[in-house]
């Protein structure tokens, strides 16, 4: 492969900042965003005036999802009084938050880009009467959801659940096996002071919890929260100015087939094209990964990624996670060490996953540190978009 | 409703399921785009599906996402042996939601949806399911429970 194909090697992830994260915070999305952005810039070892690129997800404008869009790009730029040479309003384009910013930095359009994602979905759910209001307010016969909302598939849960049904049908995997994903991640969350749910969770708790959309129960769903995450993407040559950069070994975001929830050809498998493209960009192999931050909007999404990334074979994720040992701290592949979105909170678009990967590779993950973590995998599913990256410890 | 979906919704009102058919390559596809997903030809024709379908996957929803929406209800994704490439989502009628299963045989139906539209739904073939709640097939939009909004 030529150097130009590895543009991501010219980029580092230099800073990560998080606001408070909670089920409901009495603080505006704008203030949460500023908290996270300032924290990320400081964490990188930079000053605000060093920043010349901004990106956020989503791009702003009307969102059909209560609490989903916060931290308007224009207002943040105004509040920071920044001059930008590059901006983007939809950083999930290749289904990784840092994909577009990495391209901008690698091509010299900016040197230090701050990206953020701010959610107020916890407050939105509370305001709706305690039920998650996500995705449900304006069923309309327009756009990609025109064929789902009117027939009662009003939430991402209803849209993802048939994938879980099909997967379990094809591979004979049981809920008792899948339960080990949320149960193990809850044990990790107990070691993360910022996680929203830290009390122990058992397989019995999981099996006794209320069903949302079969086979997805309460504990298969991520937790709507209020919170903001910001990440700084910097040019690799600025590393001497940075406090603790992390390298981007490879990244990929392939959208194949039909990218809509109900038309996806094989609901037993998602993410395989992205994972194949990722491994083509590196000599590292799945066995080299020390810690995995795999998107878990729902338990089944972590299942897809375990298999797509080759951490286990197709149809083998149930056996892989059963008992929890392999995916626990100290196991072969510690999974979602911050608790993931299932216990840590739905920070969305893999922002929380990326933040944790950075911490782990720096050795800054506290009580949940994976000893000697050199390689981290990060994945994201947004709709049927799929993005994946390998991050590595910075070697200068 | 848009230019490319108008014929679909007009037929839905009559209880008829139209999908796109490409005169150039013969492929069927759904939802309507006015363009063939196989060979990219424009425009395309419509063809009515009258045959029984099979459930590809499903979920039984227990959460009341909207006020007045009766739960539980089953959402099924249905494919048709004679129309490869077509998959349509709808609610399942004619049996208890718990009787939903992959491979279940269903008839095409419609039910009242938001905004006065008739939306696709599917009626379990009585011989295909066991247990209470079986009903004779009624293909009209008036049949079955109305959507909540
Ligand atoms: Zn064609």
Coordinates of C-alpha atoms and ligand atoms in Angstrom, one line a residue:
Chain A
X1 CA 0.0 0.0 0.0
X2 CA 1.2 3.5 -0.7
X3 CA 1.6 6.2 1.9
X4 CA -1.4 8.2 0.6
X5 CA -3.7 5.2 1.5
X6 CA -2.6 5.5 5.1
X7 CA -3.5 9.1 5.6
X8 CA -4.8 8.3 9.1
X9 CA -1.1 7.8 10.2
X10 CA -0.6 11.5 9.8
X11 CA -3.2 12.1 12.5
X12 CA -3.3 11.6 16.2
X13 CA -6.1 11.8 18.7
X14 CA -4.7 14.3 21.1
X15 CA -7.4 15.3 23.6
X16 CA -10.6 14.0 25.2
X17 CA -13.0 16.0 27.4
X18 CA -16.2 15.1 29.0
X19 CA -18.9 17.1 30.7
X20 CA -20.7 15.7 33.7
X21 CA -22.8 12.7 32.5
X22 CA -26.1 12.0 34.2
X23 CA -29.7 10.8 33.7
X24 CA -30.8 14.4 34.0
X25 CA -28.6 17.4 34.4
X26 CA -29.8 20.9 35.1
X27 CA -27.4 22.4 32.7
X28 CA -28.0 23.4 29.1
X29 CA -26.7 21.4 26.2
X30 CA -24.7 24.5 25.2
X31 CA -22.9 24.6 28.6
X32 CA -22.3 20.9 28.6
X33 CA -20.7 21.3 25.2
X34 CA -18.4 24.1 26.4
X35 CA -17.4 22.1 29.4
X36 CA -16.4 19.2 27.2
X37 CA -14.7 21.3 24.5
X38 CA -12.6 23.2 27.1
X39 CA -11.6 20.0 28.9
X40 CA -10.6 18.3 25.6
X41 CA -8.4 21.2 24.5
X42 CA -6.7 21.4 27.9
X43 CA -6.3 17.6 28.0
X44 CA -4.5 17.8 24.6
X45 CA -2.0 20.3 26.1
X46 CA -3.3 23.0 23.7
X47 CA -4.8 26.5 24.0
X48 CA -8.1 27.5 22.5
X49 CA -6.3 29.6 19.9
X50 CA -4.6 26.5 18.6
X51 CA -7.9 25.2 17.3
X52 CA -8.6 25.8 13.7
X53 CA -11.3 23.2 12.9
X54 CA -14.7 22.3 14.4
X55 CA -17.0 19.5 13.8
X56 CA -20.1 18.2 15.5
X57 CA -22.7 15.5 15.2
X58 CA -25.4 16.0 14.1
X59 CA -25.0 19.1 11.9
X60 CA -27.8 21.0 13.7
X61 CA -31.1 21.9 12.4
X62 CA -34.4 20.2 13.3
X63 CA -34.1 16.8 14.8
X64 CA -37.0 14.5 15.0
X65 CA -35.6 13.1 18.2
X66 CA -36.0 14.9 21.5
X67 CA -32.7 15.8 23.2
X68 CA -30.7 14.5 20.2
X69 CA -29.2 17.7 18.8
X70 CA -27.3 20.1 21.0
X71 CA -24.3 22.4 21.0
X72 CA -24.9 24.4 17.8
X73 CA -21.7 24.8 15.7
X74 CA -22.2 28.5 15.1
X75 CA -22.8 29.3 18.7
X76 CA -19.8 27.3 19.9
X77 CA -17.5 28.9 17.4
X78 CA -18.8 32.3 18.6
X79 CA -18.4 31.5 22.3
X80 CA -14.8 30.4 21.7
X81 CA -14.1 33.3 19.3
X82 CA -12.3 30.9 17.0
X83 CA -11.1 31.3 13.4
X84 CA -11.5 28.0 11.6
X85 CA -10.0 26.9 8.3
X86 CA -12.2 23.7 8.2
X87 CA -15.6 22.8 9.6
X88 CA -18.1 20.0 9.3
X89 CA -21.6 19.6 10.5
X90 CA -22.0 15.8 10.3
X91 CA -18.9 14.1 11.7
X92 CA -20.4 10.7 11.6
X93 CA -20.1 10.7 7.8
X94 CA -18.0 7.6 7.6
X95 CA -19.6 6.4 10.8
X96 CA -16.6 7.3 13.0
X97 CA -16.7 10.7 14.7
X98 CA -13.1 11.5 13.8
X99 CA -13.2 10.2 10.2
X100 CA -13.8 13.6 8.5
X101 CA -11.6 15.6 10.9
X102 CA -8.8 13.1 10.3
X103 CA -9.1 13.6 6.5
X104 CA -9.0 17.4 7.0
X105 CA -6.0 17.2 9.2
X106 CA -4.2 14.7 7.1
X107 CA -4.6 16.9 4.0
X108 CA -3.5 20.1 5.8
X109 CA -6.8 21.8 5.9
X110 CA -6.5 22.1 9.7
X111 CA -4.1 21.2 12.4
X112 CA -6.2 20.8 15.5
X113 CA -9.9 20.0 15.1
X114 CA -12.3 19.8 18.0
X115 CA -15.3 17.5 17.5
X116 CA -18.2 17.0 19.9
X117 CA -21.4 15.3 20.5
X118 CA -23.8 16.5 23.2
X119 CA -27.0 14.7 24.2
X120 CA -29.9 15.8 26.4
X121 CA -31.8 12.6 25.9
X122 CA -32.1 11.9 29.6
X123 CA -34.0 15.1 30.2
X124 CA -36.1 14.5 27.1
X125 CA -37.2 11.1 28.3
X126 CA -38.0 12.6 31.7
X127 CA -40.0 15.4 30.1
X128 CA -42.0 12.8 28.1
X129 CA -43.2 11.2 31.3
X130 CA -40.4 8.8 32.1
X131 CA -40.6 6.9 28.8
X132 CA -37.8 7.2 26.3
X133 CA -39.3 9.6 23.7
X134 CA -36.5 8.9 21.3
X135 CA -37.6 8.7 17.7
X136 CA -41.3 8.7 18.2
X137 CA -42.8 12.1 17.9
X138 CA -43.7 12.7 14.3
X139 CA -44.4 9.5 12.3
X140 CA -44.5 10.8 8.8
X141 CA -44.7 9.1 5.4
X142 CA -41.4 10.7 4.2
X143 CA -37.8 9.8 4.0
X144 CA -36.1 6.6 5.1
X145 CA -38.3 6.1 8.1
X146 CA -41.5 6.5 6.0
X147 CA -41.9 2.7 5.8
X148 CA -41.2 2.1 9.5
X149 CA -42.8 4.7 11.6
X150 CA -46.4 4.4 10.2
X151 CA -46.5 0.7 10.8
X152 CA -45.5 1.1 14.5
X153 CA -41.8 0.7 14.3
X154 CA -41.5 3.9 16.2
X155 CA -38.2 3.5 17.9
X156 CA -34.7 2.3 17.1
X157 CA -35.5 -0.6 19.4
X158 CA -38.3 -1.8 17.0
X159 CA -36.0 -1.2 14.1
X160 CA -33.0 -3.2 15.5
X161 CA -35.0 -5.9 17.2
X162 CA -35.7 -7.9 14.0
X163 CA -31.9 -8.2 13.6
X164 CA -31.6 -9.8 17.0
X165 CA -34.6 -12.1 16.2
X166 CA -33.0 -13.2 12.9
X167 CA -29.5 -13.6 14.5
X168 CA -30.8 -15.8 17.3
X169 CA -32.9 -17.8 14.8
X170 CA -29.9 -18.5 12.5
X171 CA -27.3 -19.2 15.1
X172 CA -29.3 -20.7 18.0
X173 CA -27.9 -18.1 20.5
X174 CA -29.8 -17.6 23.7
X175 CA -30.7 -14.6 25.8
X176 CA -28.9 -16.3 28.7
X177 CA -25.7 -16.0 26.7
X178 CA -26.3 -12.5 25.4
X179 CA -27.0 -11.4 29.0
X180 CA -23.3 -11.6 29.7
X181 CA -22.6 -8.5 27.6
X182 CA -24.7 -6.1 29.7
X183 CA -23.8 -8.0 32.9
X184 CA -20.0 -7.8 32.3
X185 CA -20.2 -4.2 31.2
X186 CA -22.0 -3.3 34.4
X187 CA -19.1 -4.8 36.3
X188 CA -16.8 -2.5 34.4
X189 CA -19.1 0.5 35.0
X190 CA -18.7 -0.1 38.8
X191 CA -15.0 0.9 38.3
X192 CA -16.0 4.0 36.3
X193 CA -17.0 6.9 38.6
X194 CA -18.6 8.7 35.6
X195 CA -20.9 5.8 34.6
X196 CA -24.6 6.4 35.2
X197 CA -25.4 2.8 36.4
X198 CA -22.8 1.2 38.7
X199 CA -24.8 -1.3 40.8
X200 CA -24.2 -5.0 40.1
X201 CA -26.4 -6.6 37.4
X202 CA -26.9 -10.3 37.2
X203 CA -28.1 -12.6 34.4
X204 CA -31.2 -13.2 36.5
X205 CA -31.9 -9.5 36.7
X206 CA -31.5 -9.4 32.9
X207 CA -33.9 -12.3 32.3
X208 CA -36.4 -10.8 34.7
X209 CA -36.4 -7.3 33.2
X210 CA -39.3 -6.0 31.1
X211 CA -39.3 -6.7 27.4
X212 CA -39.3 -3.7 25.1
X213 CA -39.3 -5.2 21.7
X214 CA -38.6 -9.0 21.6
X215 CA -35.9 -10.2 22.0
X216 CA -34.6 -6.8 23.2
X217 CA -35.3 -6.2 26.9
X218 CA -34.6 -3.2 29.1
X219 CA -31.0 -4.2 29.8
X220 CA -30.2 -4.6 26.1
X221 CA -30.9 -0.9 25.5
X222 CA -28.4 1.9 26.1
X223 CA -29.3 4.5 28.7
X224 CA -30.6 8.0 27.6
X225 CA -28.4 10.6 29.4
X226 CA -27.4 14.2 29.3
X227 CA -23.8 14.8 28.6
X228 CA -21.2 16.0 26.1
X229 CA -18.0 14.4 24.8
X230 CA -15.3 16.4 22.9
X231 CA -12.2 15.0 21.1
X232 CA -9.3 16.8 19.6
X233 CA -7.8 15.5 16.3
X234 CA -4.3 16.8 15.6
X235 CA -1.7 16.6 13.0
X236 CA 0.9 14.0 13.9
X237 CA 3.8 16.5 13.4
X238 CA 2.4 18.5 16.3
X239 CA 3.0 15.6 18.7
X240 CA 5.9 17.5 20.5
X241 CA 3.3 20.1 21.5
X242 CA 0.8 17.6 22.8
X243 CA 0.4 16.1 26.3
X244 CA -0.4 12.5 25.4
X245 CA -1.4 11.7 21.8
X246 CA -2.8 8.4 20.6
X247 CA -2.0 7.0 17.1
X248 CA -4.6 6.1 14.5
X249 CA -3.3 2.8 13.0
X250 CA -6.2 2.3 10.6
X251 CA -9.8 3.2 10.0
X252 CA -12.6 2.3 7.6
X253 CA -16.2 3.0 7.0
X254 CA -17.9 1.0 4.3
X255 CA -21.6 1.2 3.5
X256 CA -22.6 -1.7 1.4
X257 CA -25.9 -3.3 0.4
X258 CA -29.0 -1.3 1.2
X259 CA -28.4 1.2 4.0
X260 CA -31.9 1.3 5.6
X261 CA -33.0 -0.5 8.7
X262 CA -35.6 -2.8 7.2
X263 CA -34.0 -3.5 3.8
X264 CA -30.6 -4.7 5.0
X265 CA -30.1 -8.0 3.2
X266 CA -28.7 -10.2 5.9
X267 CA -29.9 -9.3 9.4
X268 CA -27.7 -11.9 10.9
X269 CA -24.6 -9.9 9.9
X270 CA -23.6 -6.2 10.0
X271 CA -20.3 -4.5 9.8
X272 CA -18.4 -7.2 7.9
X273 CA -17.4 -5.0 4.9
X274 CA -16.1 -2.3 7.2
X275 CA -14.1 -4.7 9.3
X276 CA -12.6 -6.3 6.2
X277 CA -11.5 -2.9 4.9
X278 CA -10.0 -2.1 8.2
X279 CA -7.9 -5.2 8.4
X280 CA -6.7 -4.5 4.9
X281 CA -5.1 -1.3 6.1
X282 CA -2.9 -2.8 8.8
X283 CA -0.7 -5.7 9.5
X284 CA -2.2 -6.0 13.0
X285 CA -4.6 -8.9 13.5
X286 CA -7.6 -9.4 15.8
X287 CA -5.4 -11.2 18.3
X288 CA -3.3 -8.1 18.7
X289 CA -6.2 -6.0 20.1
X290 CA -5.9 -5.5 23.8
X291 CA -9.2 -3.7 24.5
X292 CA -12.4 -3.4 22.5
X293 CA -14.8 -0.5 22.6
X294 CA -17.6 -1.8 20.4
X295 CA -20.7 0.2 19.8
X296 CA -23.5 -1.0 22.0
X297 CA -26.6 1.0 21.4
X298 CA -28.2 -2.4 21.9
X299 CA -26.5 -5.7 23.0
X300 CA -26.9 -7.1 19.5
X301 CA -24.8 -4.4 18.0
X302 CA -21.8 -5.5 20.2
X303 CA -22.5 -9.0 18.9
X304 CA -22.3 -7.9 15.3
X305 CA -19.0 -6.3 15.9
X306 CA -17.4 -9.2 17.9
X307 CA -18.1 -11.3 14.8
X308 CA -17.4 -8.8 12.0
X309 CA -14.1 -7.8 13.5
X310 CA -13.0 -11.4 13.7
X311 CA -12.7 -11.6 17.5
X312 CA -14.8 -14.8 17.2
X313 CA -16.4 -16.6 14.3
X314 CA -19.8 -15.9 12.7
X315 CA -22.5 -17.2 15.0
X316 CA -20.0 -17.8 17.8
X317 CA -20.5 -14.5 19.8
X318 CA -22.9 -16.2 22.2
X319 CA -20.4 -18.8 23.2
X320 CA -17.6 -16.2 23.3
X321 CA -19.4 -13.9 25.8
X322 CA -21.0 -16.7 27.9
X323 CA -19.8 -16.6 31.5
X324 CA -18.3 -13.1 30.9
X325 CA -14.6 -14.1 31.4
X326 CA -13.3 -13.5 28.0
X327 CA -14.8 -10.0 27.8
X328 CA -14.0 -8.9 31.4
X329 CA -11.0 -7.0 32.6
X330 CA -8.2 -9.6 32.7
X331 CA -9.8 -11.6 29.9
X332 CA -8.8 -12.1 26.3
X333 CA -10.7 -9.1 25.1
X334 CA -12.0 -6.6 27.7
X335 CA -15.1 -5.2 26.2
X336 CA -16.5 -1.6 26.7
X337 CA -14.4 -1.0 29.8
X338 CA -16.2 2.2 30.7
X339 CA -19.5 0.3 30.9
X340 CA -20.4 1.1 27.4
X341 CA -23.6 2.9 26.5
X342 CA -25.5 0.1 28.3
X343 CA -24.2 1.3 31.7
X344 CA -22.0 4.3 31.1
X345 CA -24.7 6.2 29.2
X346 CA -25.7 6.8 25.6
X347 CA -23.1 9.4 24.6
X348 CA -23.8 8.3 21.0
X349 CA -21.9 8.0 17.7
X350 CA -19.0 6.1 19.5
X351 CA -17.8 9.3 21.2
X352 CA -17.9 7.5 24.6
X353 CA -16.1 4.5 23.1
X354 CA -13.4 6.6 21.5
X355 CA -12.9 8.6 24.7
X356 CA -12.3 5.4 26.6
X357 CA -10.0 3.9 24.0
X358 CA -7.8 7.1 24.3
X359 CA -7.8 6.8 28.1
X360 CA -6.8 3.1 27.9
X361 CA -4.0 3.6 25.5
X362 CA -2.6 6.4 27.6
X363 CA -2.8 4.3 30.8
X364 CA -5.3 6.8 32.3
X365 CA -8.3 4.5 32.8
X366 CA -7.9 4.3 36.6
X367 CA -9.3 1.2 38.3
X368 CA -10.4 -0.3 35.0
X369 CA -7.1 0.1 33.2
X370 CA -6.2 -2.8 31.0
X371 CA -2.6 -3.4 31.9
X372 CA -0.2 -2.8 29.0
X373 CA -2.9 -1.8 26.5
X374 CA -1.2 -1.2 23.2
X375 CA -4.0 -1.6 20.7
X376 CA -7.6 -0.6 21.0
X377 CA -10.5 -1.3 18.6
X378 CA -13.3 1.2 18.3
X379 CA -16.5 0.7 16.2
X380 CA -19.7 2.5 15.6
X381 CA -23.0 1.9 14.0
X382 CA -25.2 4.8 13.1
X383 CA -28.1 3.5 11.2
X384 CA -26.7 0.9 8.9
X385 CA -23.5 2.9 8.5
X386 CA -20.6 1.1 10.1
X387 CA -17.2 2.5 11.1
X388 CA -14.2 0.9 12.7
X389 CA -10.8 2.0 13.8
X390 CA -7.7 0.7 15.4
X391 CA -5.9 3.1 17.8
X392 CA -2.5 2.4 19.2
X393 CA -0.2 3.8 21.9
X394 CA 1.9 6.7 20.6
X395 CA 5.5 5.8 19.9
X396 CA 6.7 9.1 18.6
Chain B
X1 CA -46.1 11.0 0.1
X2 CA -43.9 12.1 -2.8
X3 CA -43.9 11.9 -6.6
X4 CA -42.3 8.4 -6.6
X5 CA -44.5 7.0 -3.8
X6 CA -47.9 8.4 -4.8
X7 CA -49.0 5.4 -6.8
X8 CA -48.1 3.1 -3.9
X9 CA -50.2 5.1 -1.4
X10 CA -53.1 5.4 -3.8
X11 CA -53.2 1.6 -4.3
X12 CA -52.8 1.1 -0.6
X13 CA -56.1 2.8 -0.1
X14 CA -57.7 0.1 -2.2
X15 CA -55.9 -2.6 -0.2
X16 CA -53.5 -3.4 -3.0
X17 CA -49.7 -3.7 -2.5
X18 CA -47.7 -2.2 -5.4
X19 CA -44.0 -2.7 -5.7
X20 CA -41.7 -1.4 -8.4
X21 CA -40.9 -3.6 -11.4
X22 CA -38.1 -2.8 -13.9
X23 CA -39.0 -3.4 -17.5
X24 CA -35.3 -3.3 -18.5
X25 CA -34.0 -6.1 -16.2
X26 CA -37.1 -7.6 -14.7
X27 CA -36.1 -6.9 -11.1
X28 CA -38.7 -6.0 -8.4
X29 CA -37.8 -3.7 -5.6
X30 CA -39.3 -1.8 -2.6
X31 CA -39.8 0.9 -1.4
X32 CA -40.6 3.0 -4.5
X33 CA -37.8 5.2 -5.8
X34 CA -38.8 5.6 -9.4
X35 CA -35.5 3.9 -10.2
X36 CA -34.3 0.2 -10.4
X37 CA -32.0 -0.8 -7.6
X38 CA -30.5 -3.5 -9.8
X39 CA -29.7 -1.8 -13.2
X40 CA -30.4 1.8 -12.2
X41 CA -33.0 2.2 -15.0
X42 CA -35.5 5.1 -14.8
X43 CA -38.4 5.1 -14.8
X44 CA -39.9 1.9 -13.6
X45 CA -43.4 0.3 -13.6
X46 CA -45.5 -1.0 -10.7
X47 CA -46.6 -4.5 -10.2
X48 CA -49.2 -5.8 -7.7
X49 CA -48.2 -8.5 -5.2
X50 CA -51.2 -10.8 -4.5
X51 CA -49.3 -13.9 -3.4
X52 CA -48.7 -14.9 0.2
X53 CA -45.5 -13.8 1.8
X54 CA -43.2 -15.3 4.5
X55 CA -42.0 -13.6 7.6
X56 CA -38.2 -12.9 7.3
X57 CA -37.9 -11.5 10.8
X58 CA -40.1 -9.8 13.4
X59 CA -40.4 -8.2 16.8
X60 CA -43.2 -8.1 19.3
X61 CA -43.2 -4.6 20.7
X62 CA -44.3 -4.1 24.3
X63 CA -43.5 -0.5 24.8
X64 CA -46.2 2.1 24.3
X65 CA -44.4 4.7 22.2
X66 CA -47.4 6.8 21.6
X67 CA -50.5 7.5 23.7
X68 CA -53.3 5.3 22.7
X69 CA -51.1 2.8 20.9
X70 CA -52.2 -0.7 22.0
X71 CA -49.4 -3.0 23.0
X72 CA -48.2 -5.6 22.4
X73 CA -48.1 -5.7 18.7
X74 CA -45.9 -7.7 16.3
X75 CA -44.0 -6.0 13.5
X76 CA -43.1 -8.4 10.7
X77 CA -40.7 -8.0 7.8
X78 CA -42.2 -10.0 4.9
X79 CA -40.6 -11.4 1.7
X80 CA -42.3 -12.9 -1.3
X81 CA -41.1 -16.0 -3.1
X82 CA -42.1 -14.7 -6.5
X83 CA -40.7 -11.2 -6.0
X84 CA -37.1 -11.5 -4.8
X85 CA -35.7 -8.2 -3.7
X86 CA -38.9 -7.1 -2.1
X87 CA -39.2 -6.8 1.7
X88 CA -42.1 -4.9 3.3
X89 CA -42.6 -4.0 7.0
X90 CA -46.0 -4.1 8.6
X91 CA -47.9 -5.1 11.7
X92 CA -49.2 -8.7 12.0
X93 CA -52.9 -9.3 12.3
X94 CA -55.1 -12.4 12.5
X95 CA -53.2 -14.0 15.4
X96 CA -51.9 -13.1 18.8
X97 CA -48.6 -11.2 18.5
X98 CA -46.8 -14.0 20.3
X99 CA -47.6 -16.3 17.4
X100 CA -45.2 -14.3 15.2
X101 CA -42.5 -16.5 13.8
X102 CA -39.8 -16.5 11.1
X103 CA -41.3 -18.4 8.1
X104 CA -44.9 -17.7 9.1
X105 CA -47.1 -17.5 6.0
X106 CA -49.1 -14.2 5.7
X107 CA -51.6 -12.6 3.3
X108 CA -51.1 -9.0 2.2
X109 CA -53.3 -6.5 4.0
X110 CA -53.6 -2.9 4.9
X111 CA -54.8 -1.0 8.0
X112 CA -55.5 2.7 8.8
X113 CA -52.3 4.6 9.5
X114 CA -51.2 8.1 10.5
X115 CA -52.6 11.0 8.5
X116 CA -55.4 9.0 6.9
X117 CA -53.0 6.7 5.0
X118 CA -53.6 3.0 4.7
X119 CA -50.3 1.3 5.7
X120 CA -49.2 -2.2 4.9
X121 CA -50.0 -4.9 7.4
X122 CA -50.0 -8.7 7.2
X123 CA -52.6 -11.2 8.1
X124 CA -51.5 -14.6 9.4
X125 CA -52.8 -17.5 7.3
X126 CA -55.1 -19.3 9.7
X127 CA -53.7 -22.7 8.8
X128 CA -50.2 -21.5 9.5
X129 CA -50.8 -20.7 13.1
X130 CA -52.1 -22.4 16.2
X131 CA -54.0 -21.0 19.2
X132 CA -56.7 -18.4 19.8
X133 CA -57.1 -15.2 18.0
X134 CA -57.1 -16.6 14.4
X135 CA -59.3 -14.6 12.1
X136 CA -60.5 -14.9 8.6
X137 CA -58.4 -12.9 6.2
X138 CA -59.8 -9.4 5.4
X139 CA -57.6 -7.5 3.0
X140 CA -59.2 -4.1 3.3
X141 CA -57.7 -1.1 5.1
X142 CA -60.6 -0.9 7.5
X143 CA -59.7 -4.3 9.0
X144 CA -57.6 -4.6 12.1
X145 CA -56.7 -2.2 14.9
X146 CA -55.9 1.4 14.0
X147 CA -52.5 2.9 14.6
X148 CA -52.3 5.3 17.5
X149 CA -51.7 8.5 15.6
Ligands
LIG1 ZN1 -33.5 -2.9 -13.6

